[in-house]
Amino acid sequence: MTLIPYTLDEDDPRVSPMGLIVLQTDETLEPEFSSYFADRKYPIHVTRIPSGIEVTTDTLAEMEKALPAAADLLPKARPYRVVGYGCTSASSVIGSDRVAQMVKRTCNAAEVTNPLRAAVACAANQGVSKFALISPYIEDVNTPLRQAFAENGISTEVFGTFGESEEAKVVRISKASVVDAAIHLGLNPSVDAVFLSCTNLRTLEAIPEIQARINKPVLSSNQSLAWHMRSLNEAH
């Protein structure tokens, strides 16, 4: 064996990594983030968190206990400016502050966000507060989500759901179904934006088509989370 000498590159302090906690059952967030961050200069390190096959308030609440272990699996060589937790509905059940507390137990992160917190920030940035909410969830999951938006000053009186609890079906809801539902509710004159909830719902290609038809902002869990993580990262 030959012992080969080597040198080490210095980490660029301007290029801080971001962390992303993705549900075990999620098939959409990572591919869509690849598009949203195609121009990024900083790495995004991804870890997974155990999640139920079905989305219920019980399975969502259970993730609170698993957050520290999932965050602990992110590389620790450098601190994180931002870590995102990729679950809209669980964030409404657990609470954004509690999500941040649990992540920071094991991860050196300056900021922790999630799609709920991100959507509220994105709505404020765009000056909208009356959502037409499209969700895939069953009713006991929709209730805390709508309540969380209300507590943050966002109305979801115009609301529709696909009523699906099985994650493997949520990710396969067709683009046409998403577009049709969003246009139908988004054209309501009482709303000023559409929000497509759930990181596992495929929305990347649907958003431009919906916006062109209703001429209003269209936000999604993944789009909002990507925008907020980028904003927080670049604010430091």
Short mmCIF file of C-alpha atoms in Angstrom, two decimals:
data_model
loop_
_atom_site.label_atom_id
_atom_site.label_comp_id
_atom_site.label_asym_id
_atom_site.label_seq_id
_atom_site.Cartn_x
_atom_site.Cartn_y
_atom_site.Cartn_z
CA MET A 1 0.00 0.00 0.00
CA THR A 2 1.19 3.49 -0.85
CA LEU A 3 0.13 6.29 1.46
CA ILE A 4 -0.70 9.21 -0.85
CA PRO A 5 -0.36 12.79 0.41
CA TYR A 6 -3.23 15.20 -0.17
CA THR A 7 -4.34 18.76 0.45
CA LEU A 8 -7.72 20.04 1.59
CA ASP A 9 -9.85 22.70 -0.08
CA GLU A 10 -11.22 25.41 2.16
CA ASP A 11 -15.01 25.63 2.47
CA ASP A 12 -16.37 28.82 0.94
CA PRO A 13 -18.09 30.64 3.85
CA ARG A 14 -20.45 32.30 1.34
CA VAL A 15 -21.79 28.92 0.21
CA SER A 16 -23.57 27.46 3.23
CA PRO A 17 -25.49 24.19 2.81
CA MET A 18 -29.22 23.90 3.31
CA GLY A 19 -30.94 20.87 4.83
CA LEU A 20 -34.18 19.25 3.76
CA ILE A 21 -36.22 16.72 5.75
CA VAL A 22 -38.41 14.70 3.37
CA LEU A 23 -41.16 12.26 4.31
CA GLN A 24 -40.38 8.60 3.70
CA THR A 25 -43.51 8.34 1.54
CA ASP A 26 -42.86 11.54 -0.47
CA GLU A 27 -42.03 11.04 -4.16
CA THR A 28 -42.43 14.63 -5.32
CA LEU A 29 -40.50 17.10 -3.17
CA GLU A 30 -36.97 16.14 -4.25
CA PRO A 31 -37.68 16.11 -8.01
CA GLU A 32 -39.47 19.47 -7.82
CA PHE A 33 -36.70 20.98 -5.69
CA SER A 34 -34.21 19.92 -8.36
CA SER A 35 -36.03 22.29 -10.71
CA TYR A 36 -36.59 25.09 -8.21
CA PHE A 37 -32.90 25.09 -7.25
CA ALA A 38 -31.37 24.27 -10.63
CA ASP A 39 -29.30 27.47 -10.43
CA ARG A 40 -28.15 27.07 -6.84
CA LYS A 41 -24.55 27.55 -5.76
CA TYR A 42 -25.04 25.84 -2.40
CA PRO A 43 -25.61 22.14 -1.67
CA ILE A 44 -28.95 20.85 -0.37
CA HIS A 45 -28.46 17.85 1.92
CA VAL A 46 -31.50 15.60 2.25
CA THR A 47 -32.61 13.26 5.02
CA ARG A 48 -35.79 11.21 5.34
CA ILE A 49 -38.24 10.91 8.20
CA PRO A 50 -40.55 7.92 8.84
CA SER A 51 -44.12 8.70 7.84
CA GLY A 52 -47.37 6.78 7.65
CA ILE A 53 -48.74 5.18 4.50
CA GLU A 54 -51.92 7.15 5.21
CA VAL A 55 -52.16 10.81 6.21
CA THR A 56 -54.12 11.21 9.44
CA THR A 57 -53.71 13.56 12.38
CA ASP A 58 -52.30 10.63 14.38
CA THR A 59 -49.61 9.74 11.81
CA LEU A 60 -48.75 13.42 11.40
CA ALA A 61 -48.41 14.04 15.13
CA GLU A 62 -46.21 10.95 15.43
CA MET A 63 -43.54 12.61 13.29
CA GLU A 64 -42.78 15.10 16.05
CA LYS A 65 -40.90 12.38 17.93
CA ALA A 66 -38.91 11.41 14.84
CA LEU A 67 -37.78 14.91 13.85
CA PRO A 68 -34.60 15.04 15.99
CA ALA A 69 -33.38 11.67 14.68
CA ALA A 70 -34.06 12.65 11.08
CA ALA A 71 -32.29 16.00 11.46
CA ASP A 72 -29.39 14.25 13.20
CA LEU A 73 -28.65 12.35 9.97
CA LEU A 74 -27.80 15.52 8.06
CA PRO A 75 -24.02 16.02 7.55
CA LYS A 76 -22.49 17.96 10.42
CA ALA A 77 -19.29 19.35 8.87
CA ARG A 78 -20.82 22.83 8.56
CA PRO A 79 -23.74 24.68 10.16
CA TYR A 80 -26.93 25.23 8.17
CA ARG A 81 -28.41 28.59 7.40
CA VAL A 82 -31.76 26.96 6.67
CA VAL A 83 -33.34 23.55 7.19
CA GLY A 84 -36.73 22.80 5.68
CA TYR A 85 -39.18 20.23 6.99
CA GLY A 86 -41.26 19.03 4.06
CA CYS A 87 -44.75 18.42 5.42
CA THR A 88 -47.51 21.01 5.28
CA SER A 89 -50.17 19.15 7.22
CA ALA A 90 -47.84 17.87 9.95
CA SER A 91 -46.56 21.39 10.49
CA SER A 92 -50.13 22.51 11.17
CA VAL A 93 -50.62 19.66 13.66
CA ILE A 94 -47.23 19.92 15.41
CA GLY A 95 -46.81 23.69 15.05
CA SER A 96 -44.03 25.57 13.28
CA ASP A 97 -42.30 26.63 16.51
CA ARG A 98 -42.27 23.08 17.81
CA VAL A 99 -40.94 21.76 14.48
CA ALA A 100 -38.05 24.22 14.73
CA GLN A 101 -37.33 23.24 18.32
CA MET A 102 -37.18 19.54 17.49
CA VAL A 103 -34.93 20.04 14.45
CA LYS A 104 -32.54 22.29 16.35
CA ARG A 105 -32.11 19.67 19.07
CA THR A 106 -29.75 17.74 16.81
CA CYS A 107 -28.95 20.10 13.94
CA ASN A 108 -27.00 23.35 13.97
CA ALA A 109 -29.50 25.39 11.95
CA ALA A 110 -29.97 29.14 12.06
CA GLU A 111 -33.49 28.92 10.57
CA VAL A 112 -36.04 26.13 10.28
CA THR A 113 -39.02 26.48 7.99
CA ASN A 114 -41.81 24.32 6.60
CA PRO A 115 -44.45 24.67 3.87
CA LEU A 116 -47.01 26.21 6.23
CA ARG A 117 -44.66 28.88 7.56
CA ALA A 118 -43.35 29.37 4.03
CA ALA A 119 -46.82 29.79 2.51
CA VAL A 120 -47.69 32.46 5.07
CA ALA A 121 -44.46 34.32 4.27
CA CYS A 122 -45.00 33.93 0.53
CA ALA A 123 -48.57 35.22 0.79
CA ALA A 124 -47.37 38.28 2.72
CA ASN A 125 -44.69 38.88 0.11
CA GLN A 126 -47.31 38.82 -2.65
CA GLY A 127 -49.87 40.81 -0.71
CA VAL A 128 -52.57 38.12 -0.69
CA SER A 129 -54.63 36.76 2.21
CA LYS A 130 -57.66 34.99 0.72
CA PHE A 131 -56.75 31.53 -0.52
CA ALA A 132 -58.71 29.15 -2.63
CA LEU A 133 -57.28 26.10 -0.88
CA ILE A 134 -56.88 22.84 -2.81
CA SER A 135 -55.83 19.87 -0.68
CA PRO A 136 -55.66 16.10 -1.09
CA TYR A 137 -56.39 15.44 2.59
CA ILE A 138 -59.23 13.88 4.53
CA GLU A 139 -61.29 16.22 6.67
CA ASP A 140 -59.61 15.67 10.05
CA VAL A 141 -56.33 16.75 8.42
CA ASN A 142 -57.87 19.71 6.61
CA THR A 143 -59.31 21.16 9.82
CA PRO A 144 -56.02 21.94 11.63
CA LEU A 145 -54.46 23.16 8.37
CA ARG A 146 -57.24 25.67 7.76
CA GLN A 147 -57.15 26.72 11.41
CA ALA A 148 -53.40 27.32 11.19
CA PHE A 149 -53.87 29.53 8.14
CA ALA A 150 -56.65 31.42 9.91
CA GLU A 151 -54.39 32.04 12.92
CA ASN A 152 -51.91 33.59 10.49
CA GLY A 153 -54.51 35.88 8.92
CA ILE A 154 -55.20 33.82 5.80
CA SER A 155 -58.77 32.94 4.83
CA THR A 156 -59.55 29.55 3.26
CA GLU A 157 -63.31 29.91 3.01
CA VAL A 158 -63.10 28.75 -0.61
CA PHE A 159 -61.85 25.22 -0.19
CA GLY A 160 -61.81 21.89 -2.01
CA THR A 161 -60.24 18.52 -1.29
CA PHE A 162 -59.60 15.30 -3.15
CA GLY A 163 -60.32 13.49 0.13
CA GLU A 164 -57.44 11.02 -0.24
CA SER A 165 -55.49 9.69 2.75
CA GLU A 166 -53.16 7.25 0.95
CA GLU A 167 -49.84 8.87 0.03
CA ALA A 168 -49.21 6.55 -2.93
CA LYS A 169 -52.43 7.84 -4.50
CA VAL A 170 -51.86 11.49 -3.64
CA VAL A 171 -48.62 11.58 -5.63
CA ARG A 172 -50.45 10.10 -8.62
CA ILE A 173 -53.31 12.60 -8.74
CA SER A 174 -53.18 13.83 -12.32
CA LYS A 175 -52.06 17.26 -13.43
CA ALA A 176 -55.41 17.68 -15.19
CA SER A 177 -57.26 17.06 -11.92
CA VAL A 178 -55.13 19.62 -10.08
CA VAL A 179 -55.49 22.22 -12.84
CA ASP A 180 -59.25 21.77 -13.19
CA ALA A 181 -59.85 22.02 -9.43
CA ALA A 182 -57.61 25.07 -9.05
CA ILE A 183 -59.21 26.93 -11.95
CA HIS A 184 -62.72 26.10 -10.74
CA LEU A 185 -62.06 27.47 -7.23
CA GLY A 186 -59.51 30.10 -8.20
CA LEU A 187 -61.94 31.96 -10.46
CA ASN A 188 -64.12 32.70 -7.42
CA PRO A 189 -64.06 36.53 -7.14
CA SER A 190 -63.73 36.37 -3.34
CA VAL A 191 -60.20 34.90 -3.47
CA ASP A 192 -56.95 36.58 -4.44
CA ALA A 193 -54.71 33.49 -4.73
CA VAL A 194 -54.72 29.70 -4.96
CA PHE A 195 -52.78 27.46 -2.61
CA LEU A 196 -52.06 23.85 -3.60
CA SER A 197 -51.31 22.00 -0.38
CA CYS A 198 -49.11 18.91 0.18
CA THR A 199 -45.48 18.33 -0.79
CA ASN A 200 -46.42 15.02 -2.40
CA LEU A 201 -48.94 16.63 -4.76
CA ARG A 202 -47.33 17.29 -8.16
CA THR A 203 -47.75 21.02 -8.81
CA LEU A 204 -44.63 22.28 -10.59
CA GLU A 205 -46.02 21.95 -14.11
CA ALA A 206 -49.58 22.81 -13.09
CA ILE A 207 -48.83 26.24 -11.61
CA PRO A 208 -48.09 28.17 -14.85
CA GLU A 209 -51.19 26.77 -16.54
CA ILE A 210 -53.43 27.72 -13.62
CA GLN A 211 -51.96 31.21 -13.36
CA ALA A 212 -52.52 31.82 -17.07
CA ARG A 213 -56.19 30.87 -16.72
CA ILE A 214 -57.11 32.76 -13.53
CA ASN A 215 -54.63 35.65 -13.59
CA LYS A 216 -53.97 35.35 -9.85
CA PRO A 217 -50.97 34.13 -7.84
CA VAL A 218 -50.78 30.34 -7.49
CA LEU A 219 -48.74 29.00 -4.59
CA SER A 220 -47.94 25.44 -3.61
CA SER A 221 -46.32 23.71 -0.68
CA ASN A 222 -43.15 22.98 -2.65
CA GLN A 223 -42.96 26.32 -4.43
CA SER A 224 -43.48 28.22 -1.16
CA LEU A 225 -40.95 26.11 0.74
CA ALA A 226 -38.33 26.56 -1.99
CA TRP A 227 -38.93 30.32 -2.14
CA HIS A 228 -38.75 30.72 1.65
CA MET A 229 -35.63 28.59 2.04
CA ARG A 230 -33.90 30.57 -0.69
CA SER A 231 -35.01 33.88 0.87
CA LEU A 232 -33.83 32.91 4.34
CA ASN A 233 -30.54 31.55 3.00
CA GLU A 234 -29.77 34.70 1.03
CA ALA A 235 -30.79 36.99 3.90
CA HIS A 236 -27.80 35.89 6.00
#
